Short mmCIF file of C-alpha atoms in Angstrom, two decimals:
data_model
loop_
_atom_site.label_atom_id
_atom_site.label_comp_id
_atom_site.label_asym_id
_atom_site.label_seq_id
_atom_site.Cartn_x
_atom_site.Cartn_y
_atom_site.Cartn_z
CA MET A 1 -56.02 -149.44 51.10
CA LYS A 2 -58.91 -148.71 48.84
CA ALA A 3 -61.51 -146.27 50.47
CA ILE A 4 -64.68 -147.99 51.06
CA SER A 5 -67.88 -146.71 49.44
CA PRO A 6 -70.43 -144.76 51.55
CA ILE A 7 -73.16 -146.58 50.18
CA ILE A 8 -74.25 -150.27 49.41
CA ARG A 9 -75.92 -151.24 46.16
CA LEU A 10 -77.55 -154.83 46.42
CA ASN A 11 -78.68 -155.13 42.98
CA PRO A 12 -78.00 -153.54 39.63
CA ILE A 13 -81.85 -152.97 38.95
CA ASP A 14 -82.48 -151.21 42.39
CA ASP A 15 -83.65 -147.67 42.70
CA VAL A 16 -82.24 -147.13 45.92
CA VAL A 17 -79.01 -147.70 47.78
CA VAL A 18 -78.18 -147.88 51.43
CA ALA A 19 -75.77 -145.57 53.45
CA ARG A 20 -73.19 -147.31 55.29
CA SER A 21 -73.11 -144.29 57.89
CA GLN A 22 -74.91 -141.21 58.12
CA LEU A 23 -74.50 -138.96 55.01
CA ILE A 24 -74.75 -135.30 54.79
CA SER A 25 -76.38 -132.98 52.02
CA GLY A 26 -73.90 -132.50 49.18
CA VAL A 27 -71.91 -135.72 49.46
CA THR A 28 -71.09 -136.94 46.03
CA LEU A 29 -71.50 -140.90 45.47
CA GLU A 30 -69.01 -141.27 42.71
CA GLU A 31 -70.14 -145.06 42.53
CA GLU A 32 -73.69 -144.00 41.27
CA GLY A 33 -72.41 -141.43 38.47
CA GLY A 34 -71.50 -138.36 40.76
CA LEU A 35 -75.10 -138.51 42.46
CA ARG A 36 -75.31 -136.04 45.17
CA VAL A 37 -77.10 -136.47 48.43
CA SER A 38 -79.88 -134.14 49.21
CA GLY A 39 -80.66 -133.73 52.88
CA LEU A 40 -79.42 -135.86 55.88
CA ILE A 41 -79.62 -139.64 55.49
CA PRO A 42 -79.40 -141.76 58.49
CA ALA A 43 -77.06 -144.94 58.65
CA GLY A 44 -78.82 -147.82 57.17
CA HIS A 45 -81.40 -145.53 55.19
CA LYS A 46 -82.07 -145.63 51.76
CA ILE A 47 -81.12 -142.86 48.93
CA ALA A 48 -82.93 -142.55 45.41
CA THR A 49 -80.58 -143.06 42.79
CA ARG A 50 -82.92 -141.93 39.90
CA ALA A 51 -86.10 -139.82 39.64
CA ILE A 52 -89.08 -141.74 40.81
CA ALA A 53 -92.72 -140.47 39.89
CA ALA A 54 -95.41 -140.77 42.24
CA GLY A 55 -97.13 -143.81 42.00
CA GLU A 56 -94.22 -145.74 40.77
CA PHE A 57 -92.90 -148.80 42.24
CA VAL A 58 -89.45 -148.84 43.95
CA LYS A 59 -87.09 -151.74 44.02
CA ARG A 60 -84.54 -152.83 46.66
CA TYR A 61 -82.96 -156.47 46.50
CA GLY A 62 -84.12 -156.33 42.80
CA GLN A 63 -87.66 -156.43 44.20
CA ILE A 64 -90.58 -154.30 44.81
CA ILE A 65 -90.54 -152.77 48.33
CA GLY A 66 -93.42 -150.07 48.05
CA VAL A 67 -94.88 -147.33 45.92
CA ALA A 68 -93.82 -143.72 45.84
CA THR A 69 -96.53 -141.51 47.40
CA GLN A 70 -94.73 -138.48 45.96
CA ALA A 71 -92.35 -137.46 43.45
CA ILE A 72 -88.64 -138.47 44.60
CA GLU A 73 -85.50 -136.68 43.24
CA PRO A 74 -82.00 -138.64 42.77
CA GLY A 75 -80.34 -138.31 45.92
CA GLN A 76 -83.19 -137.79 48.21
CA HIS A 77 -83.92 -139.74 51.49
CA VAL A 78 -86.49 -142.62 50.70
CA HIS A 79 -88.55 -143.53 53.66
CA THR A 80 -91.96 -143.45 55.27
CA HIS A 81 -92.55 -139.81 54.21
CA ASN A 82 -92.59 -140.75 50.51
CA LEU A 83 -92.64 -144.56 50.19
CA ALA A 84 -95.68 -146.75 51.23
CA MET A 85 -96.92 -150.34 51.16
CA ALA A 86 -97.94 -151.48 47.60
CA GLU A 87 -100.08 -154.41 46.50
CA PHE A 88 -98.66 -156.04 43.44
CA SER A 89 -99.01 -159.43 41.51
CA ARG A 90 -96.49 -161.98 42.10
CA GLN A 91 -96.05 -165.30 40.22
CA HIS A 92 -95.88 -168.17 42.65
CA GLU A 93 -93.83 -170.74 40.55
CA PHE A 94 -93.28 -173.91 42.40
CA GLY A 95 -89.67 -175.73 42.38
CA ILE A 96 -88.10 -173.89 39.53
CA GLU A 97 -84.87 -173.16 41.65
CA ALA A 98 -84.98 -176.36 43.69
CA LYS A 99 -81.64 -178.19 43.55
CA PRO A 100 -79.96 -181.26 45.00
CA THR A 101 -78.34 -180.38 48.41
CA ASP A 102 -74.61 -180.79 48.64
CA TYR A 103 -74.38 -182.87 51.82
CA VAL A 104 -70.95 -183.60 53.48
CA ALA A 105 -69.59 -186.91 53.60
CA ASN A 106 -68.52 -186.49 57.35
CA PRO A 107 -71.06 -184.20 59.14
CA ALA A 108 -69.45 -182.10 62.14
CA THR A 109 -70.25 -183.15 65.86
CA PHE A 110 -71.10 -181.52 69.14
CA LYS A 111 -71.50 -182.72 72.59
CA GLY A 112 -74.83 -183.86 72.81
CA ILE A 113 -77.01 -185.44 75.48
CA VAL A 114 -78.36 -188.54 74.51
CA ARG A 115 -81.77 -189.45 76.12
CA PRO A 116 -82.54 -193.13 76.74
CA ASP A 117 -85.19 -193.15 73.97
CA GLY A 118 -82.48 -191.77 71.51
CA ARG A 119 -83.41 -188.22 71.52
CA VAL A 120 -80.88 -185.64 71.53
CA ALA A 121 -80.71 -182.47 73.86
CA THR A 122 -78.60 -179.55 73.65
CA ARG A 123 -79.45 -178.58 77.48
CA ASN A 124 -80.56 -180.56 80.51
CA TYR A 125 -83.73 -178.57 82.28
CA ILE A 126 -86.37 -179.59 84.39
CA GLY A 127 -89.57 -177.91 83.27
CA ILE A 128 -92.75 -177.05 84.83
CA LEU A 129 -95.77 -176.41 82.47
CA THR A 130 -99.08 -175.04 83.25
CA SER A 131 -102.59 -175.89 81.57
CA VAL A 132 -103.99 -172.43 82.69
CA ASN A 133 -102.99 -169.02 83.85
CA CYS A 134 -104.62 -170.01 87.34
CA SER A 135 -101.73 -172.27 88.04
CA ALA A 136 -98.84 -170.00 87.12
CA THR A 137 -97.93 -168.63 90.47
CA ALA A 138 -97.71 -172.22 91.97
CA ALA A 139 -95.50 -173.22 89.11
CA ARG A 140 -93.22 -170.14 89.51
CA ALA A 141 -93.02 -170.71 93.27
CA ILE A 142 -91.75 -174.41 92.55
CA ALA A 143 -89.30 -173.13 90.22
CA ASP A 144 -88.10 -170.41 92.49
CA HIS A 145 -87.28 -172.88 95.02
CA PHE A 146 -84.61 -174.23 92.65
CA ARG A 147 -83.11 -170.96 91.37
CA ARG A 148 -79.29 -170.92 91.96
CA ASP A 149 -79.53 -167.13 92.71
CA ILE A 150 -82.19 -167.38 95.36
CA ASN A 151 -81.41 -170.98 96.90
CA PRO A 152 -77.96 -171.85 95.89
CA ALA A 153 -78.07 -174.97 97.97
CA ALA A 154 -80.82 -176.70 95.92
CA LEU A 155 -78.94 -177.54 93.02
CA ALA A 156 -75.57 -177.59 94.49
CA ASP A 157 -75.01 -181.02 94.07
CA PHE A 158 -76.40 -181.43 90.65
CA PRO A 159 -74.17 -179.34 88.32
CA ASN A 160 -75.32 -181.17 85.06
CA ILE A 161 -78.81 -179.62 85.55
CA ASP A 162 -79.17 -176.37 83.55
CA GLY A 163 -82.08 -175.34 85.94
CA VAL A 164 -85.77 -175.64 86.81
CA VAL A 165 -87.87 -173.42 84.63
CA ALA A 166 -91.58 -172.62 84.91
CA LEU A 167 -93.11 -171.91 81.59
CA THR A 168 -96.32 -170.12 82.44
CA HIS A 169 -98.98 -168.26 80.33
CA GLY A 170 -102.15 -166.31 80.55
CA ASP A 171 -104.46 -168.66 78.64
CA GLY A 172 -106.31 -172.05 78.98
CA CYS A 173 -109.91 -170.92 80.15
CA GLY A 174 -112.72 -168.88 78.80
CA ILE A 175 -112.10 -170.27 75.31
CA ASP A 176 -113.69 -172.66 73.16
CA ALA A 177 -113.04 -176.22 74.17
CA GLN A 178 -112.75 -177.69 70.61
CA GLY A 179 -111.76 -174.61 68.55
CA GLU A 180 -108.32 -173.51 66.76
CA PRO A 181 -107.17 -171.37 69.88
CA ILE A 182 -107.13 -174.28 72.33
CA GLN A 183 -105.77 -176.52 69.78
CA LEU A 184 -102.87 -174.17 69.25
CA LEU A 185 -102.19 -173.87 72.92
CA ARG A 186 -102.33 -177.84 73.43
CA ARG A 187 -99.76 -178.18 70.47
CA VAL A 188 -97.37 -175.94 72.11
CA LEU A 189 -97.81 -177.35 75.65
CA ALA A 190 -97.49 -181.04 74.09
CA GLY A 191 -94.36 -180.11 72.05
CA TYR A 192 -92.68 -178.61 75.24
CA ALA A 193 -93.55 -181.74 77.24
CA ILE A 194 -91.73 -184.01 75.01
CA HIS A 195 -88.83 -181.71 74.30
CA PRO A 196 -85.46 -183.55 74.69
CA ASN A 197 -83.92 -180.42 76.61
CA PHE A 198 -86.28 -181.41 79.43
CA ALA A 199 -85.07 -184.34 81.58
CA GLY A 200 -88.25 -184.23 83.50
CA VAL A 201 -91.47 -182.25 83.27
CA LEU A 202 -94.39 -181.42 85.70
CA VAL A 203 -97.75 -180.02 84.21
CA ILE A 204 -99.99 -178.17 86.82
CA GLY A 205 -103.45 -177.08 86.27
CA LEU A 206 -106.06 -175.53 88.53
CA GLY A 207 -108.55 -178.44 87.96
CA CYS A 208 -111.86 -176.69 86.40
CA GLU A 209 -110.35 -175.05 83.51
CA THR A 210 -111.36 -175.43 80.03
CA ASN A 211 -107.85 -176.85 78.94
CA GLN A 212 -108.02 -180.02 80.82
CA ILE A 213 -104.83 -181.94 81.34
CA PRO A 214 -106.28 -185.49 80.84
CA ALA A 215 -107.55 -184.08 77.24
CA ILE A 216 -104.06 -182.66 76.31
CA MET A 217 -102.44 -186.22 77.31
CA GLU A 218 -105.13 -188.33 75.46
CA GLN A 219 -104.77 -186.30 72.36
CA TYR A 220 -100.98 -186.46 72.18
CA ASN A 221 -100.55 -189.90 73.66
CA LEU A 222 -98.62 -188.43 76.84
CA LYS A 223 -98.16 -190.86 79.67
CA GLU A 224 -97.52 -190.28 83.42
CA GLY A 225 -94.34 -191.80 84.50
CA GLU A 226 -91.30 -191.11 86.82
CA TYR A 227 -90.19 -188.27 84.98
CA PHE A 228 -93.36 -186.78 83.79
CA HIS A 229 -96.14 -185.82 86.43
CA THR A 230 -99.38 -184.02 86.29
CA PHE A 231 -101.59 -182.70 89.13
CA THR A 232 -104.00 -179.76 89.95
CA ILE A 233 -104.29 -177.18 92.67
CA GLN A 234 -107.95 -178.35 93.41
CA ASN A 235 -107.13 -181.97 93.72
CA THR A 236 -103.96 -181.41 95.89
CA GLY A 237 -105.53 -179.32 98.22
CA GLY A 238 -104.66 -175.83 97.79
CA THR A 239 -101.59 -173.64 96.70
CA ALA A 240 -99.02 -174.45 99.50
CA LYS A 241 -99.74 -178.22 99.12
CA THR A 242 -99.28 -177.95 95.33
CA VAL A 243 -95.98 -176.08 95.69
CA ALA A 244 -94.70 -178.66 98.38
CA LEU A 245 -95.73 -181.49 96.09
CA GLY A 246 -93.91 -180.05 93.05
CA ILE A 247 -90.71 -179.44 94.89
CA GLU A 248 -90.82 -183.11 96.31
CA LYS A 249 -91.35 -184.47 92.87
CA ILE A 250 -88.68 -182.61 91.47
CA LYS A 251 -86.24 -183.51 94.24
CA LYS A 252 -86.79 -187.24 93.35
CA MET A 253 -85.97 -186.40 89.49
CA LEU A 254 -82.82 -184.56 90.45
CA PRO A 255 -80.25 -187.49 90.95
CA VAL A 256 -81.18 -189.25 87.57
CA ALA A 257 -81.38 -186.03 85.85
CA ASN A 258 -77.92 -185.13 86.78
CA ASN A 259 -76.60 -188.43 85.73
CA VAL A 260 -75.75 -187.38 82.11
CA THR A 261 -72.63 -187.34 80.05
CA ARG A 262 -72.34 -185.25 76.97
CA GLU A 263 -71.09 -187.34 73.93
CA ASP A 264 -70.11 -186.76 70.21
CA VAL A 265 -73.20 -186.71 68.23
CA SER A 266 -73.90 -185.76 64.57
CA ALA A 267 -74.88 -181.92 63.74
CA SER A 268 -77.81 -183.64 61.97
CA HIS A 269 -79.45 -183.67 65.58
CA ILE A 270 -79.37 -179.53 65.73
CA THR A 271 -82.63 -177.91 64.86
CA ILE A 272 -82.49 -174.08 64.72
CA GLY A 273 -85.45 -171.71 64.94
CA LEU A 274 -84.41 -168.68 62.82
CA GLN A 275 -85.46 -165.31 64.13
CA CYS A 276 -85.02 -161.45 63.61
CA GLY A 277 -86.20 -158.91 65.93
CA GLY A 278 -85.52 -155.21 66.28
CA SER A 279 -84.49 -155.22 62.62
CA ASP A 280 -82.76 -152.35 60.61
CA GLY A 281 -81.68 -151.38 57.40
CA TYR A 282 -78.60 -153.59 57.77
CA SER A 283 -80.40 -156.82 58.62
CA GLY A 284 -80.71 -157.98 55.03
CA ILE A 285 -77.14 -156.86 54.42
CA THR A 286 -75.11 -158.40 57.10
CA ALA A 287 -76.49 -160.56 59.92
CA ASN A 288 -79.29 -162.23 58.05
CA PRO A 289 -77.03 -163.21 55.22
CA ALA A 290 -74.31 -164.36 57.54
CA LEU A 291 -77.08 -166.46 59.43
CA CYS A 292 -77.98 -167.62 55.78
CA ALA A 293 -74.57 -168.89 55.26
CA ALA A 294 -74.43 -170.82 58.62
CA ALA A 295 -77.94 -172.16 57.67
CA ASP A 296 -76.87 -173.67 54.62
CA ILE A 297 -73.80 -175.18 56.49
CA LEU A 298 -76.14 -176.64 58.92
CA VAL A 299 -78.38 -178.33 56.30
CA ARG A 300 -75.47 -179.77 54.37
CA HIS A 301 -74.35 -181.42 57.72
CA GLY A 302 -77.86 -182.97 57.86
CA GLY A 303 -79.45 -180.46 60.28
CA THR A 304 -82.75 -178.58 60.18
CA VAL A 305 -83.41 -174.81 60.13
CA ILE A 306 -86.89 -173.35 60.77
CA LEU A 307 -88.01 -170.10 59.10
CA SER A 308 -91.19 -168.48 60.89
CA GLU A 309 -92.91 -165.17 61.03
CA THR A 310 -95.33 -165.52 58.13
CA PRO A 311 -96.16 -161.76 58.04
CA GLU A 312 -92.26 -161.14 57.55
CA ILE A 313 -92.34 -163.14 54.47
CA TYR A 314 -95.28 -161.46 53.03
CA GLY A 315 -94.18 -160.12 49.43
CA ALA A 316 -91.29 -162.39 49.52
CA GLU A 317 -93.02 -165.66 49.37
CA HIS A 318 -92.83 -166.18 45.87
CA LEU A 319 -88.87 -166.22 46.37
CA LEU A 320 -89.52 -169.43 48.63
CA THR A 321 -92.13 -171.11 46.55
CA ARG A 322 -89.40 -171.36 43.86
CA ARG A 323 -87.37 -173.34 46.08
CA ALA A 324 -90.07 -175.81 47.12
CA VAL A 325 -89.26 -179.40 46.64
CA SER A 326 -92.73 -179.97 45.15
CA ALA A 327 -96.02 -178.25 44.15
CA GLU A 328 -97.60 -179.44 47.41
CA VAL A 329 -95.10 -178.18 49.69
CA GLY A 330 -95.41 -174.52 47.71
CA GLN A 331 -99.11 -174.54 47.89
CA LYS A 332 -99.06 -175.14 51.95
CA LEU A 333 -96.86 -171.84 52.01
CA LEU A 334 -99.49 -170.14 50.12
CA ASP A 335 -102.25 -171.55 52.10
CA ARG A 336 -100.58 -170.05 55.30
CA ILE A 337 -100.45 -166.42 53.47
CA ALA A 338 -104.01 -166.72 52.60
CA TRP A 339 -105.01 -167.78 56.17
CA TRP A 340 -103.08 -164.25 57.20
CA ASP A 341 -104.98 -162.30 54.43
CA ASP A 342 -108.21 -163.66 56.17
CA TYR A 343 -107.13 -163.27 59.70
CA CYS A 344 -106.44 -159.69 59.09
CA ALA A 345 -109.41 -158.82 57.24
CA ARG A 346 -111.85 -160.46 59.95
CA ASN A 347 -109.78 -158.46 62.52
CA ASN A 348 -109.81 -155.02 60.76
CA ALA A 349 -105.83 -155.22 60.53
CA GLU A 350 -103.45 -154.89 57.73
CA MET A 351 -100.04 -156.71 57.25
CA ASN A 352 -98.25 -153.39 56.83
CA ASN A 353 -98.82 -152.75 60.54
CA ASN A 354 -95.24 -154.33 60.68
CA PRO A 355 -92.50 -152.98 60.44
CA SER A 356 -92.46 -151.45 64.14
CA ALA A 357 -91.41 -148.09 65.13
CA GLY A 358 -87.94 -149.39 66.02
CA ASN A 359 -87.58 -151.13 62.36
CA LYS A 360 -88.45 -147.76 60.83
CA ALA A 361 -86.15 -145.74 62.71
CA GLY A 362 -83.45 -148.41 61.71
CA GLY A 363 -84.44 -147.68 57.98
CA LEU A 364 -87.13 -150.21 57.04
CA THR A 365 -90.15 -148.65 55.58
CA THR A 366 -92.63 -151.28 54.45
CA ILE A 367 -93.31 -155.01 55.18
CA LEU A 368 -92.32 -155.61 51.57
CA GLU A 369 -88.62 -154.42 52.57
CA LYS A 370 -88.59 -155.93 55.58
CA SER A 371 -89.85 -159.37 54.23
CA LEU A 372 -87.03 -159.47 51.57
CA GLY A 373 -84.33 -158.88 54.35
CA ALA A 374 -86.12 -161.30 56.55
CA VAL A 375 -86.03 -164.32 53.97
CA ALA A 376 -82.37 -163.61 53.50
CA LYS A 377 -81.48 -165.54 56.79
CA CYS A 378 -82.98 -169.03 55.85
CA GLY A 379 -80.28 -170.14 53.57
CA SER A 380 -80.45 -170.99 49.94
CA THR A 381 -81.39 -174.84 50.12
CA ASN A 382 -84.65 -176.46 48.93
CA LEU A 383 -88.05 -175.71 51.01
CA VAL A 384 -88.63 -179.35 51.99
CA ASP A 385 -91.89 -178.73 53.89
CA VAL A 386 -94.41 -176.35 55.72
CA TYR A 387 -95.77 -176.68 59.10
CA LYS A 388 -98.54 -174.96 61.13
CA HIS A 389 -97.52 -173.22 64.40
CA ALA A 390 -96.09 -175.65 66.87
CA GLU A 391 -96.45 -178.71 64.84
CA ARG A 392 -93.84 -181.31 65.25
CA VAL A 393 -91.07 -180.83 62.77
CA THR A 394 -90.00 -184.08 61.39
CA ALA A 395 -88.33 -182.99 57.98
CA LYS A 396 -84.54 -182.47 57.66
CA GLY A 397 -83.27 -179.38 55.91
CA PHE A 398 -84.98 -175.82 55.47
CA VAL A 399 -88.63 -175.74 56.49
CA PHE A 400 -91.21 -173.14 57.18
CA MET A 401 -93.51 -172.97 60.31
CA ASP A 402 -96.44 -170.52 60.67
CA SER A 403 -96.28 -167.87 63.28
CA PRO A 404 -96.95 -164.24 63.87
CA GLY A 405 -93.86 -161.71 63.57
CA PHE A 406 -93.86 -161.35 67.34
CA ASP A 407 -90.76 -163.03 68.33
CA PRO A 408 -91.59 -164.55 71.50
CA ILE A 409 -94.66 -166.28 70.26
CA SER A 410 -92.98 -167.41 66.92
CA ALA A 411 -89.84 -168.83 68.60
CA THR A 412 -92.16 -170.63 71.33
CA GLY A 413 -93.56 -172.33 68.37
CA GLN A 414 -90.44 -173.37 66.68
CA VAL A 415 -89.14 -174.69 70.16
CA ALA A 416 -92.70 -176.77 70.57
CA GLY A 417 -91.87 -178.08 67.08
CA GLY A 418 -88.62 -179.48 68.07
CA ALA A 419 -86.20 -176.55 67.67
CA ASN A 420 -83.16 -177.20 70.15
CA MET A 421 -81.59 -173.81 69.63
CA ILE A 422 -82.65 -170.20 68.53
CA CYS A 423 -80.41 -168.03 66.24
CA PHE A 424 -81.80 -164.46 66.60
CA THR A 425 -80.63 -161.41 64.46
CA THR A 426 -81.24 -157.84 65.79
CA GLY A 427 -80.15 -154.24 64.54
CA ARG A 428 -81.85 -152.37 67.19
CA GLY A 429 -80.73 -154.41 69.88
CA SER A 430 -82.58 -157.41 71.59
CA ALA A 431 -82.57 -158.74 75.22
CA TYR A 432 -84.13 -162.22 74.68
CA GLY A 433 -83.96 -165.82 75.65
CA CYS A 434 -85.85 -169.11 74.96
CA ALA A 435 -85.56 -171.76 77.66
CA PRO A 436 -84.98 -174.72 77.26
CA ALA A 437 -83.35 -173.82 74.01
CA PRO A 438 -80.43 -171.69 73.99
CA SER A 439 -80.43 -168.43 72.21
CA LEU A 440 -77.49 -166.99 70.03
CA LYS A 441 -77.96 -163.41 68.73
CA LEU A 442 -76.30 -161.66 66.04
CA ALA A 443 -75.78 -157.82 65.68
CA THR A 444 -76.38 -156.35 62.59
CA ASN A 445 -74.06 -153.47 62.93
CA THR A 446 -70.84 -152.54 64.98
CA ALA A 447 -72.41 -149.50 66.76
CA LEU A 448 -75.00 -151.75 68.12
CA TRP A 449 -72.49 -154.22 69.21
CA GLN A 450 -70.33 -151.68 70.68
CA ARG A 451 -73.37 -150.48 72.63
CA GLN A 452 -75.06 -153.69 73.76
CA GLU A 453 -72.48 -156.46 73.48
CA GLU A 454 -73.31 -157.79 76.84
CA ASP A 455 -76.62 -159.26 75.03
CA LEU A 456 -75.32 -160.24 71.89
CA ASP A 457 -72.97 -163.18 70.81
CA ILE A 458 -71.45 -161.93 67.46
CA ASN A 459 -70.83 -158.85 65.51
CA CYS A 460 -71.84 -159.23 61.68
CA GLY A 461 -71.19 -155.20 61.26
CA GLY A 462 -67.91 -155.88 59.45
CA ILE A 463 -69.82 -157.09 56.45
CA ALA A 464 -71.20 -153.44 56.08
CA GLU A 465 -67.84 -152.23 56.52
CA GLY A 466 -66.27 -154.12 53.98
CA LEU A 467 -63.85 -155.99 56.63
CA THR A 468 -65.48 -159.52 55.88
CA THR A 469 -68.04 -161.48 54.28
CA PRO A 470 -71.47 -163.29 55.08
CA GLN A 471 -69.68 -166.42 54.15
CA GLU A 472 -66.81 -165.94 56.68
CA ILE A 473 -68.97 -164.94 59.34
CA GLY A 474 -71.19 -167.99 58.52
CA VAL A 475 -68.35 -170.35 59.05
CA GLN A 476 -67.54 -168.78 62.51
CA PHE A 477 -71.01 -168.60 63.59
CA PHE A 478 -71.44 -172.44 62.72
CA GLN A 479 -68.70 -173.24 64.86
CA MET A 480 -70.67 -170.94 67.70
CA ILE A 481 -73.70 -173.04 67.03
CA LEU A 482 -71.63 -176.15 67.84
CA ASP A 483 -70.10 -174.79 70.78
CA ALA A 484 -73.38 -173.72 72.16
CA ALA A 485 -75.08 -177.00 71.33
CA SER A 486 -72.30 -178.67 73.38
CA GLY A 487 -73.00 -176.82 76.56
CA LYS A 488 -71.34 -173.35 76.24
CA LYS A 489 -73.63 -170.62 77.65
CA THR A 490 -74.86 -167.86 75.46
CA LYS A 491 -75.23 -164.25 76.50
CA SER A 492 -78.90 -164.67 77.18
CA GLU A 493 -78.51 -167.54 79.28
CA LEU A 494 -75.73 -165.84 81.47
CA HIS A 495 -78.40 -163.14 82.08
CA GLY A 496 -81.20 -165.73 82.92
CA TYR A 497 -83.44 -165.08 79.95
CA GLY A 498 -85.98 -167.64 79.04
CA GLN A 499 -88.77 -168.22 81.10
CA ASN A 500 -90.68 -164.95 80.54
CA GLU A 501 -90.30 -165.24 76.81
CA PHE A 502 -92.76 -168.41 76.66
CA VAL A 503 -95.91 -167.01 74.75
CA PRO A 504 -98.18 -169.31 73.22
CA TRP A 505 -100.17 -167.76 70.48
CA HIS A 506 -103.68 -166.87 71.23
CA ILE A 507 -105.84 -166.05 68.31
CA GLY A 508 -109.40 -166.54 69.72
CA ILE A 509 -111.91 -164.59 71.70
CA TYR A 510 -112.80 -164.96 75.51
CA ALA A 511 -116.09 -165.83 76.65
#
């Protein structure tokens, strides 16, 4: 067999290549004209392939990833010590790469749960939401009563119910009653309240908070009913009475909630939130392109994929506007970028506070580099719409939703928008779930897979090793998506992740 190259070149015009594994000084790279490595290069990190002058732009993926802060010699390590964030002009062309989607004639199917109103679920939970942090303890106490590991008898007769989960938060009071922060919180709560993966929902408040439950219900046309109840600690008469009332209401929901049968439904009912966390130098080479391939397959079968994490497309947004179906959609994306520029300016922050320490240890140097790898997971189909955080996603195909790069906030917004599954790539290792939506995780490298397989669902490291391709992994992963949507438990679900990762986005100040 032909020996595999020790490096990966991603684009002919790149100024750097990526080490497949750790390289020591003196190694000769025949593929790069006999280039000799100078110094130790960790796996997943960059090596200069030419002399780069201080102040000169550096390219990876055929795009600018930063500016050299000092002269860099061929064969040297390129990272935070000699490469920094760079501002550069980008031409935002709208729709020049948009093309018709090649939809399949007979979409794949999965075993979904069809609700009486026609919505399709991938899981069957009962949810407890809170309007304010003050009711979080009561909500958790109600959910704990139904935990199979604490009280196995509570759900013993209801095997079709995935669980009772309390999704609590630390917000809801001390904020402007009409401003953007409370609107963000209400969008999230309303989105979860109507999520098809919930067979029934309780919303619990304290009673005197700014974020009043009746205001949420009126704004989003939510109605009390047999499977949607709201109450407050103050009106119920205290914490113990509130917990008892919540337990009693859920007990009445259980028999009907359990009476579900999974049936064959089109994959067009699958909406995936795309995430990457703990990214590394392999993310844009292995797991993200594999997820890209799977995303394209899902879109061709009529489904929806949601890309988010606005700071992690910064510097690559011009690649997405080219795929926008209209100038209006492209401009909506630029408007979100502009909001972030202003947000950072007024908070004395900068977009390049991302990558994180773990990202940098894995080989990522600037947000520009991270963004170029991050957009690799969204597929190649048209950008059909752009949404604010937690807005209801109604379009089919590839869409964008505004969010921070912090995964729990980003995924919370996606689920509020209708995602019934999260697909999460990681290079450093992730322990994450997102109830009520199952979360599948893709490892970018084999070393991570071998170290943390108990938390990961598929290994994409074979792509970097030359053993497989993103397309082959994408086909395999698409089947995993169908299996998970049909009820097969993911690794994060087996570990019980999902409740603590519910994090609404707070952007305001407390008063």
